[in-house]
Coordinates of C-alpha atoms and ligand atoms in Angstrom, one line a residue:
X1 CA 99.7 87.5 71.7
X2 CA 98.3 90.1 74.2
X3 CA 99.8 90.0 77.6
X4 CA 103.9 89.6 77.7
X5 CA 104.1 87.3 80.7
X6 CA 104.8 83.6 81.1
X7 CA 101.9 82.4 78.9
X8 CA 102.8 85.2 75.9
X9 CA 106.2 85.2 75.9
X10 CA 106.1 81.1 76.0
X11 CA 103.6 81.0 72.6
X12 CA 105.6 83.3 71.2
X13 CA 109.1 81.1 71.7
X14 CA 106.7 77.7 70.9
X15 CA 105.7 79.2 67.8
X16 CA 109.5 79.7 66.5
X17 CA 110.7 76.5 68.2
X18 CA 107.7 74.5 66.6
X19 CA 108.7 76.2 62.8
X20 CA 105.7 79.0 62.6
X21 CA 107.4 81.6 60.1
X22 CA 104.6 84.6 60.5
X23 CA 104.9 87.2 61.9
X24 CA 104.7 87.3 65.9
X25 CA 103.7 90.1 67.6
X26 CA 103.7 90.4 71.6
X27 CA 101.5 93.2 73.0
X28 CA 102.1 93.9 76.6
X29 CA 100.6 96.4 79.1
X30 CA 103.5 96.8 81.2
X31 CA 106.7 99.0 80.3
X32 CA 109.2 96.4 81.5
X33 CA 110.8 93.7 79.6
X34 CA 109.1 90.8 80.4
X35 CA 110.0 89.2 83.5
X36 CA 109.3 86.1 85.3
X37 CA 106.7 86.7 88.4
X38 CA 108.2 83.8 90.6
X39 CA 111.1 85.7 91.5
X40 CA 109.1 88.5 93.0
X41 CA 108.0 87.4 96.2
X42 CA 111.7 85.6 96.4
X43 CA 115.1 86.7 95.4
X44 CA 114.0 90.1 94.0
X45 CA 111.9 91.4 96.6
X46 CA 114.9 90.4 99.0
X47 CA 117.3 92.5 96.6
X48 CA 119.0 88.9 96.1
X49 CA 118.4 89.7 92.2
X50 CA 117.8 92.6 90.1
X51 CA 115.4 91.5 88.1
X52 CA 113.6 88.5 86.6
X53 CA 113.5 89.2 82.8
X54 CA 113.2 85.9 80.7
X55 CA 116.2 85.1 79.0
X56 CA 114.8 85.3 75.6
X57 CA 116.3 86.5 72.4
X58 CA 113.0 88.3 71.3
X59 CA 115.1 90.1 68.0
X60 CA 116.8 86.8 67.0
X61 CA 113.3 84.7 67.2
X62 CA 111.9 87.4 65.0
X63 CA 109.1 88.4 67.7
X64 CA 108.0 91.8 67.7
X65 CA 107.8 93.4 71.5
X66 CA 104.8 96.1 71.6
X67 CA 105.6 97.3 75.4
X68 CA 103.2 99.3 77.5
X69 CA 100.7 99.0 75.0
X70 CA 97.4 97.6 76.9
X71 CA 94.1 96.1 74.5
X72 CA 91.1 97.7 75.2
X73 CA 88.7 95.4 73.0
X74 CA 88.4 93.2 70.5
X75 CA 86.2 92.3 67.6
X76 CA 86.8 88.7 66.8
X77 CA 84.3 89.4 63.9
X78 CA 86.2 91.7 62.1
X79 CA 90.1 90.0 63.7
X80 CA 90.7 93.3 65.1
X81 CA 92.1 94.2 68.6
X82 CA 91.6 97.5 69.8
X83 CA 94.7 99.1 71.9
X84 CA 95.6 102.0 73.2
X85 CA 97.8 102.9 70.1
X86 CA 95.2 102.1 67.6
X87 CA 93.5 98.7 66.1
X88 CA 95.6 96.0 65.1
X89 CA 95.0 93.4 62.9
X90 CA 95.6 89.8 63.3
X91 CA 95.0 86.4 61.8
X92 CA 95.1 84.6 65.1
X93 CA 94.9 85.8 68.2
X94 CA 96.0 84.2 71.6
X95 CA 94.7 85.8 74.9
X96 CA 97.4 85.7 77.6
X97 CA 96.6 88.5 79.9
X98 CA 97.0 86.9 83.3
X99 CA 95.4 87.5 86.8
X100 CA 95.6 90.8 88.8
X101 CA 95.2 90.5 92.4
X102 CA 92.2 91.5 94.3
X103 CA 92.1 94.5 96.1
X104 CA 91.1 94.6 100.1
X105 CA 87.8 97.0 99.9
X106 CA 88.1 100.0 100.5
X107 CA 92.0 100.5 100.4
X108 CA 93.2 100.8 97.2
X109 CA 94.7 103.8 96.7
X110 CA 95.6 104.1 100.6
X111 CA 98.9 104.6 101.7
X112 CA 101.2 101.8 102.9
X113 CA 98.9 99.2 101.5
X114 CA 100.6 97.0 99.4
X115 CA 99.9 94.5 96.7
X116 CA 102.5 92.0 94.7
X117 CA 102.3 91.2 91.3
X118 CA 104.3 92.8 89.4
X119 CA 107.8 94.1 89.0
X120 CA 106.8 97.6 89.8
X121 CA 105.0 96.2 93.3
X122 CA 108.4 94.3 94.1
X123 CA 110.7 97.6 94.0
X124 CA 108.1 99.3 96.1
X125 CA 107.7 97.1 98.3
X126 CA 112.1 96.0 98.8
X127 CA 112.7 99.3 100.8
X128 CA 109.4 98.8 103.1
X129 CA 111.4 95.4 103.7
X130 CA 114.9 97.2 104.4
X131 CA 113.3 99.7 107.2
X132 CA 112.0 96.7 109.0
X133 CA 108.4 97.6 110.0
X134 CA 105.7 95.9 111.9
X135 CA 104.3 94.4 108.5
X136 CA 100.5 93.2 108.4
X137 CA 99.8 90.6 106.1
X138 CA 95.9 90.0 104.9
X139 CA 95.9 86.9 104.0
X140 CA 97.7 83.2 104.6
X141 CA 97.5 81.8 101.1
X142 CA 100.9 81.3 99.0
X143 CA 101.7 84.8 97.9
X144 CA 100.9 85.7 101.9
X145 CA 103.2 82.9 102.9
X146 CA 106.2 83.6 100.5
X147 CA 105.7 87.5 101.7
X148 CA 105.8 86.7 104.9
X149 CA 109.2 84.2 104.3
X150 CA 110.7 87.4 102.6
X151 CA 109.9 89.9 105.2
X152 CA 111.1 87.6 108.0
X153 CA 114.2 87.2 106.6
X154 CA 114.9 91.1 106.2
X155 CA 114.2 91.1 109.9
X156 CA 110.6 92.7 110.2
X157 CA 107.8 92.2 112.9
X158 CA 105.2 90.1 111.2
X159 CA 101.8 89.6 111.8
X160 CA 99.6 87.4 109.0
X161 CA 96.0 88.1 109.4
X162 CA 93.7 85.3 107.8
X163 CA 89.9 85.2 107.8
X164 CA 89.7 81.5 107.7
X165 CA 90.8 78.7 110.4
X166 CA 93.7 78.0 108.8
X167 CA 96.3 78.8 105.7
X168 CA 96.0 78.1 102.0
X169 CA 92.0 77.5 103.3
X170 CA 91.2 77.5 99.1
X171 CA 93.9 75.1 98.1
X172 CA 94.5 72.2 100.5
X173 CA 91.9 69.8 102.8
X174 CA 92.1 71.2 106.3
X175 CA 93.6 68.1 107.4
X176 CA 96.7 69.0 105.5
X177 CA 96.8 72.7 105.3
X178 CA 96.4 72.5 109.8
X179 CA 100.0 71.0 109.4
X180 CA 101.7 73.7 107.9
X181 CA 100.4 76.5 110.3
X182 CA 103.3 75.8 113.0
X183 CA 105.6 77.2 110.3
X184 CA 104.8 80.6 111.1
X185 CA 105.4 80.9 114.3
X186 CA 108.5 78.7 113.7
X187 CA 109.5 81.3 111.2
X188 CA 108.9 84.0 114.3
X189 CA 105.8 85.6 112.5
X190 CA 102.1 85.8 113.8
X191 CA 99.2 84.3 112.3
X192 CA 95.9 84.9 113.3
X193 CA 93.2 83.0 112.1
X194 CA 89.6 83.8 112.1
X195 CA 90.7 87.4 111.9
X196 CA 89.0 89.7 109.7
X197 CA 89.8 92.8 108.4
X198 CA 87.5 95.7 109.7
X199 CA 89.5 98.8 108.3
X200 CA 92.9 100.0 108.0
X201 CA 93.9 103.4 109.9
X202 CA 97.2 105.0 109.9
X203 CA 99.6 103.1 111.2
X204 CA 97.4 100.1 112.1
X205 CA 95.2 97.6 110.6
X206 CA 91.6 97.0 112.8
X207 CA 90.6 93.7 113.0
X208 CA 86.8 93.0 113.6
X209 CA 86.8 92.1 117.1
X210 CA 88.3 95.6 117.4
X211 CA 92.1 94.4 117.9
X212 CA 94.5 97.1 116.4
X213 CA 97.5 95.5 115.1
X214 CA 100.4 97.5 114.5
X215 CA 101.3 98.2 111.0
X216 CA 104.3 100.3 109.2
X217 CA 102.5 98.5 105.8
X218 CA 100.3 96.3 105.2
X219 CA 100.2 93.9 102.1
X220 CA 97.0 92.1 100.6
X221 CA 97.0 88.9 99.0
X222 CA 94.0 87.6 99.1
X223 CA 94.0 86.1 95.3
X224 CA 94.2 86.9 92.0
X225 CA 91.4 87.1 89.4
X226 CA 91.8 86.5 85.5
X227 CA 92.6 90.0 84.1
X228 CA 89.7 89.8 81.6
X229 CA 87.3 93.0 82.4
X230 CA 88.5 94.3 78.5
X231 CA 87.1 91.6 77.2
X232 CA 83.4 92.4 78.1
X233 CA 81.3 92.9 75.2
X234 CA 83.6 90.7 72.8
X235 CA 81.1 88.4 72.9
X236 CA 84.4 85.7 74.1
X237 CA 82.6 83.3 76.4
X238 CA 83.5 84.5 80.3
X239 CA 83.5 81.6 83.0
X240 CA 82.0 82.2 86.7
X241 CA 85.5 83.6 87.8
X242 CA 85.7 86.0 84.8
X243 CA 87.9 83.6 83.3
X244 CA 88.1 82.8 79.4
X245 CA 86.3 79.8 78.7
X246 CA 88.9 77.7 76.4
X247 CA 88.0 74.4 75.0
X248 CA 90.4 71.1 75.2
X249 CA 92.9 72.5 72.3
X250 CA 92.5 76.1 74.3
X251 CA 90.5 77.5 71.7
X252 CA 87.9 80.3 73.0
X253 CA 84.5 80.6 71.6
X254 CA 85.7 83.2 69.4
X255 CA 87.0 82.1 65.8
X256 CA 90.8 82.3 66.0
X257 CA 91.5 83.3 69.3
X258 CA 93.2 81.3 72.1
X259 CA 93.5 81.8 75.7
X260 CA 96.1 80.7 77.9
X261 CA 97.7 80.6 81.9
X262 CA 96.2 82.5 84.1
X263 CA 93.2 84.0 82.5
X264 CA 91.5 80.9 81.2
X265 CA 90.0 78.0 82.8
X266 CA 89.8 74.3 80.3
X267 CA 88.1 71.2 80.5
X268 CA 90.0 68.5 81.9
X269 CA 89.4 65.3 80.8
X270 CA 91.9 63.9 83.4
X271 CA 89.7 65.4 86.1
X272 CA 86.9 65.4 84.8
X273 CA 86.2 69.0 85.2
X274 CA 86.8 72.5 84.0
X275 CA 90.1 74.0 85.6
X276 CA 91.3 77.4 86.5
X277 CA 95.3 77.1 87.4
X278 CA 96.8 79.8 88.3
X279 CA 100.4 78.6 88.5
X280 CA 103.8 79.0 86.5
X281 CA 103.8 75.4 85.0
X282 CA 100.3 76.0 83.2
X283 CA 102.0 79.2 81.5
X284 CA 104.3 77.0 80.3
X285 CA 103.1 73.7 79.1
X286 CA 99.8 75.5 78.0
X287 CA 101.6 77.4 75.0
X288 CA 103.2 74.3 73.6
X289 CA 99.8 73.4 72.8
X290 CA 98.5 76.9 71.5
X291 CA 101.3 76.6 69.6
X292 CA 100.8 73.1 68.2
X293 CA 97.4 74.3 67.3
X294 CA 97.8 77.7 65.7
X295 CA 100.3 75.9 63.0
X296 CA 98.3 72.7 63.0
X297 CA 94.9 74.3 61.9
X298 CA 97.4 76.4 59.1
X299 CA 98.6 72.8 57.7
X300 CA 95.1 70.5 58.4
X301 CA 96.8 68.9 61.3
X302 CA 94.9 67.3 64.2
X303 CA 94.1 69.5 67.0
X304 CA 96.8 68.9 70.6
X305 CA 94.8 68.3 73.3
X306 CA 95.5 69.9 76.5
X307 CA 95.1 67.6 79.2
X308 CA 98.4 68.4 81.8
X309 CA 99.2 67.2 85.5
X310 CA 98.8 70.6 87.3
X311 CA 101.9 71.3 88.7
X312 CA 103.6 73.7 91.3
X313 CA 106.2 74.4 94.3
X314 CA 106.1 77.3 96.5
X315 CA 109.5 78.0 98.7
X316 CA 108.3 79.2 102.6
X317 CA 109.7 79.4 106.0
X318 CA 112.9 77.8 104.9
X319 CA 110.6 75.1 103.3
X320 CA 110.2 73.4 99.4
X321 CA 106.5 72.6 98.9
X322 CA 105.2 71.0 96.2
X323 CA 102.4 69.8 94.2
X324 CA 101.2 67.8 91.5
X325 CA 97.8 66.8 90.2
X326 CA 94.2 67.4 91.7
X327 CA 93.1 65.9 94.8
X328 CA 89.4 66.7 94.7
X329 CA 87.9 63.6 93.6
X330 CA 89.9 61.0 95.9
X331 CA 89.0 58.7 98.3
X332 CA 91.8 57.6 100.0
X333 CA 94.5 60.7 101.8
X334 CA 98.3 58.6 102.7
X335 CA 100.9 60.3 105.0
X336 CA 104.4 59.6 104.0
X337 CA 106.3 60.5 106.8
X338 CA 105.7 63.0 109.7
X339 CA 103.8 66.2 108.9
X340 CA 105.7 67.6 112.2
X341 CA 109.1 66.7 110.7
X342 CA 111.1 69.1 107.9
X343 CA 110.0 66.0 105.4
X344 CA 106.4 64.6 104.6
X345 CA 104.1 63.7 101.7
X346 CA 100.5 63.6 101.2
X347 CA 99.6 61.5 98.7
X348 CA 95.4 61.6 96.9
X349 CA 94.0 57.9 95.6
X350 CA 91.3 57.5 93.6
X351 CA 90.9 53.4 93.3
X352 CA 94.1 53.4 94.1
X353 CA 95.5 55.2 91.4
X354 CA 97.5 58.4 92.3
X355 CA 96.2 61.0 91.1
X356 CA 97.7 64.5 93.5
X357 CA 100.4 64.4 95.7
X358 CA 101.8 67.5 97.7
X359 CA 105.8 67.1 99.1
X360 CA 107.2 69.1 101.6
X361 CA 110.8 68.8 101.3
X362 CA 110.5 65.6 99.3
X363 CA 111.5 66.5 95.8
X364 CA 112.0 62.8 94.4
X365 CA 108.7 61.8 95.9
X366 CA 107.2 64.6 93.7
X367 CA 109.1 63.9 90.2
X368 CA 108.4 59.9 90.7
X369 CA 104.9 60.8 92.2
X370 CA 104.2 63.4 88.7
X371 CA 104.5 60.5 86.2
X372 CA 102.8 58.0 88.4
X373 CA 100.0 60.1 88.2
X374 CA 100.5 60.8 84.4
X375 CA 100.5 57.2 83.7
X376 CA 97.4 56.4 85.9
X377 CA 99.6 54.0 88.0
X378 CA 97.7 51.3 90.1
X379 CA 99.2 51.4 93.8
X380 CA 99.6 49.5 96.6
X381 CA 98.7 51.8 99.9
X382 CA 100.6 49.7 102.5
X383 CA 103.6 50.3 100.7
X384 CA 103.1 53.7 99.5
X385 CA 102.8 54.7 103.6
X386 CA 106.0 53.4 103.7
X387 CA 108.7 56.9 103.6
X388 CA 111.9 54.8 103.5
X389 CA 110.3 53.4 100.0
X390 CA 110.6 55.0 96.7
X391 CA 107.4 56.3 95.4
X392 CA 108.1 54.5 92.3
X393 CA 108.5 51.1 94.2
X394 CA 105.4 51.2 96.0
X395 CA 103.0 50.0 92.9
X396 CA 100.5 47.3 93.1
Ligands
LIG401 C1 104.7 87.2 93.3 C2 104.4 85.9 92.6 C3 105.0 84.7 92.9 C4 104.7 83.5 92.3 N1 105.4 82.4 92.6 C5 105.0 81.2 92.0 C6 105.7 80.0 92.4 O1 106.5 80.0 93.3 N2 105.2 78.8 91.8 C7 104.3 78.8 90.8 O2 103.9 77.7 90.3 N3 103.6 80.0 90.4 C8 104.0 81.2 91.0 N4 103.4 82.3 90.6 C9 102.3 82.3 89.6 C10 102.9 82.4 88.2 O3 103.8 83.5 88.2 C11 101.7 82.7 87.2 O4 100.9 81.6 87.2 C12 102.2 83.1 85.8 O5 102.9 84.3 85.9 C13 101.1 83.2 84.9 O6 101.5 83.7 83.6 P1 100.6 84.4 82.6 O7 101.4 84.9 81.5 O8 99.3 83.7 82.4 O9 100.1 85.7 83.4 P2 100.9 87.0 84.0 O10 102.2 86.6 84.4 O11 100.0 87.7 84.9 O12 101.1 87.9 82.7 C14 100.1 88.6 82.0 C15 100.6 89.9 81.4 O13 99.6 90.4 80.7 C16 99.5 91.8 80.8 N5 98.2 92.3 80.6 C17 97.1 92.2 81.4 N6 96.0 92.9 80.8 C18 96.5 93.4 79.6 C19 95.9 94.1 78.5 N7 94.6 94.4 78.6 N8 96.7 94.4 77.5 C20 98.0 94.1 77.4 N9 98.6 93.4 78.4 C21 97.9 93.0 79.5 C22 99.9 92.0 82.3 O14 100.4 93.3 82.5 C23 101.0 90.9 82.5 O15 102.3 91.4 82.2 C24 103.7 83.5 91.3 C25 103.0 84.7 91.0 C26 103.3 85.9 91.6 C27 102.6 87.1 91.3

């Protein structure tokens, strides 16, 4: 496995746990142990939690940890990866190097400007919390919105910065996303939308229509892009987002080598298209296929198919949010509840058949809403507008 986060660590475990007895090796760039990212932009950053390290028994599972160790290259041709320590060898390999976040041009390297991704960016950025700056955020997607929570809470001046008309602009319809803007200012932090960054200066960030907005530090998060660029000239197929294309078992075009979580995209035959998820649950169901796979090609087993219900929650401005599934193809958007109240749902039809839902404070709407949509349940609308009825007692 190259890269020790969710995705590695997890394909590692599922290899054990499913009865693979070869050797596993984990080759990870960063120095740490390897730690859970949710945590960072929650109870660790807030000093609520020291750390996030999975609680894994790596010796007892027989995995081998290679710690800040980063591959440079590999030669599928030859089942050779190329690291910083030398080649090693391998029978099969499984990509799981993640998504790094994209820098603001222009300012990386400058001081005060902050990214958050890994344990390292968390400890910087916990004391720039404690002194309780005017803090710029670029950008009102989740990582923005969870910073934003954090820094709130430690009592800092807050101002979220967002190019677009609205938050999470990539992820939800505007019709839904519009809804959740009120949190910020219920949450006592700015956000400005339409606002583009011109450049940052010391002490302030410059907006294009000139505005200077006070900044002690400023932190990007303006998305994450698969953490591929060592793979170029592999001859591993890249996507259009520079992610690894896998195939419906998560095989890459490479003999032997699989790609999982954050850094490769695969066909859903759910959806009916090719997805690139970039959330914990896909780092964690993913493996159990890798897995499945890497000891069912050993033994002439069928090949798993990965075919999952996306999955993910995000906790801001005193708020649970989350979300199942993949609204893109419906034709029919339901409100369950009101989107001005602490409780709502949104729920995605497709011929009537669930097939996304997001819940804001709604947790059982969400778990009965998730299987629904695994089982390809056939609804009835009236009754699924209905918030006093259980999701699960609304089918046609
Ligand atoms: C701050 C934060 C909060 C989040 N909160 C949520 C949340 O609330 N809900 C949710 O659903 N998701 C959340 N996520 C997303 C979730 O954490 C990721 O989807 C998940 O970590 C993906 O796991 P991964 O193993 O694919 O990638 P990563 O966790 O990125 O791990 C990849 C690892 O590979 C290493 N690596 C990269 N390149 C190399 C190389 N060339 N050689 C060796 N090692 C390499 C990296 O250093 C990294 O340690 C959050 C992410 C962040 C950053």
């Amino acid at each position: 496995m190259v890269g020790a986060g969710m995705a590695g660590v997890q394909t590692a475990v599922a290899l054990r746990e499913q009865g693979f007895t070869g050797t596993v090796t984990l080759i990870g760039a960063e120095p740490h142990q390897p730690y859970d990212r949710p945590p960072l932009s929650k109870a660790v950053l807030l000093g609520k939690a020291e750390g996030s390290a999975f609680d894994v028994d790596f010796e007892a599972l027989g995995i081998e940890l290679r710690l800040g160790r980063e591959a440079l290259g590999v030669r599928p041709g030859e089942h050779e990866l190329e690291t910083g320590a030398g080649p090693v060898p391998y029978d099969v390999l499984v990509l799981a190097t993640g998504a790094e976040p994209i820098m603001l041009p222009g300012t990386e390297g400058v001081p005060g400007v902050h990214l958050l991704r890994t344990l390292d960016d968390a400890e910087r950025l916990r004391p720039v919390l404690a002194r309780q700056h005017d803090i710029v955020v670029v950008g009102a997607g989740w990582i923005g919105a969870e910073f934003a929570t954090a820094a709130r809470e430690a009592g800092c001046t807050v101002t979220v910065v967002e190019a677009a008309d609205r938050p999470l602009a990539g992820a939800l319809p505007a019709e839904v996303a519009t809804r959740m803007a009120g949190w910020y200012a219920d949450a006592g932090a700015v956000l400005r939308t339409h606002a583009r960054v011109a450049r940052i200066e010391p002490g302030a960030v410059v907006l294009d229509d000139h505005t200077r907005v006070p900044a002690g530090a400023v932190v990007v998060g303006i998305g994450a892009r698969p953490a591929t660029a060592w793979l170029t000239g592999s001859g591993i197929e890249l996507g259009a987002h520079r992610e690894v294309v896998a195939d419906a078992h998560l095989r890459t075009s490479a003999p032997d080598v699989y790609a999982v979580g954050d850094c490769a995209s695969f066909p859903s035959g759910r959806y009916g298209e090719r997805l690139l998820v970039h959330h914990w649950d896909n780092a964690l169901q993913g493996p159990r296929t890798v897995a499945a796979n890497i000891i069912g090609e050993a033994t002439g087993e069928p090949s798993a198919v990965y075919d999952p219900v996306p999955y993910f929650w995000s906790e801001q401005f005193g708020r649970f949010v989350q979300y199942a599934g993949h609204h893109t193809s419906a034709d029919t958007t339901l409100w369950r509840g009101d989107p001005a109240g602490p409780a709502w749902s949104v729920c995605w039809l497709r011929e009537n058949r669930l097939i996304a839902l997001l819940a804001v404070g709604r947790p059982r709407d969400l778990a009965q809403g998730r299987r629904l949509i695994e089982a390809g349940t056939v609804m009835d609308p009236r009754l699924l507008a209905d918030p006093a009825k259980p999701l699960k007692a609304a089918t046609a």
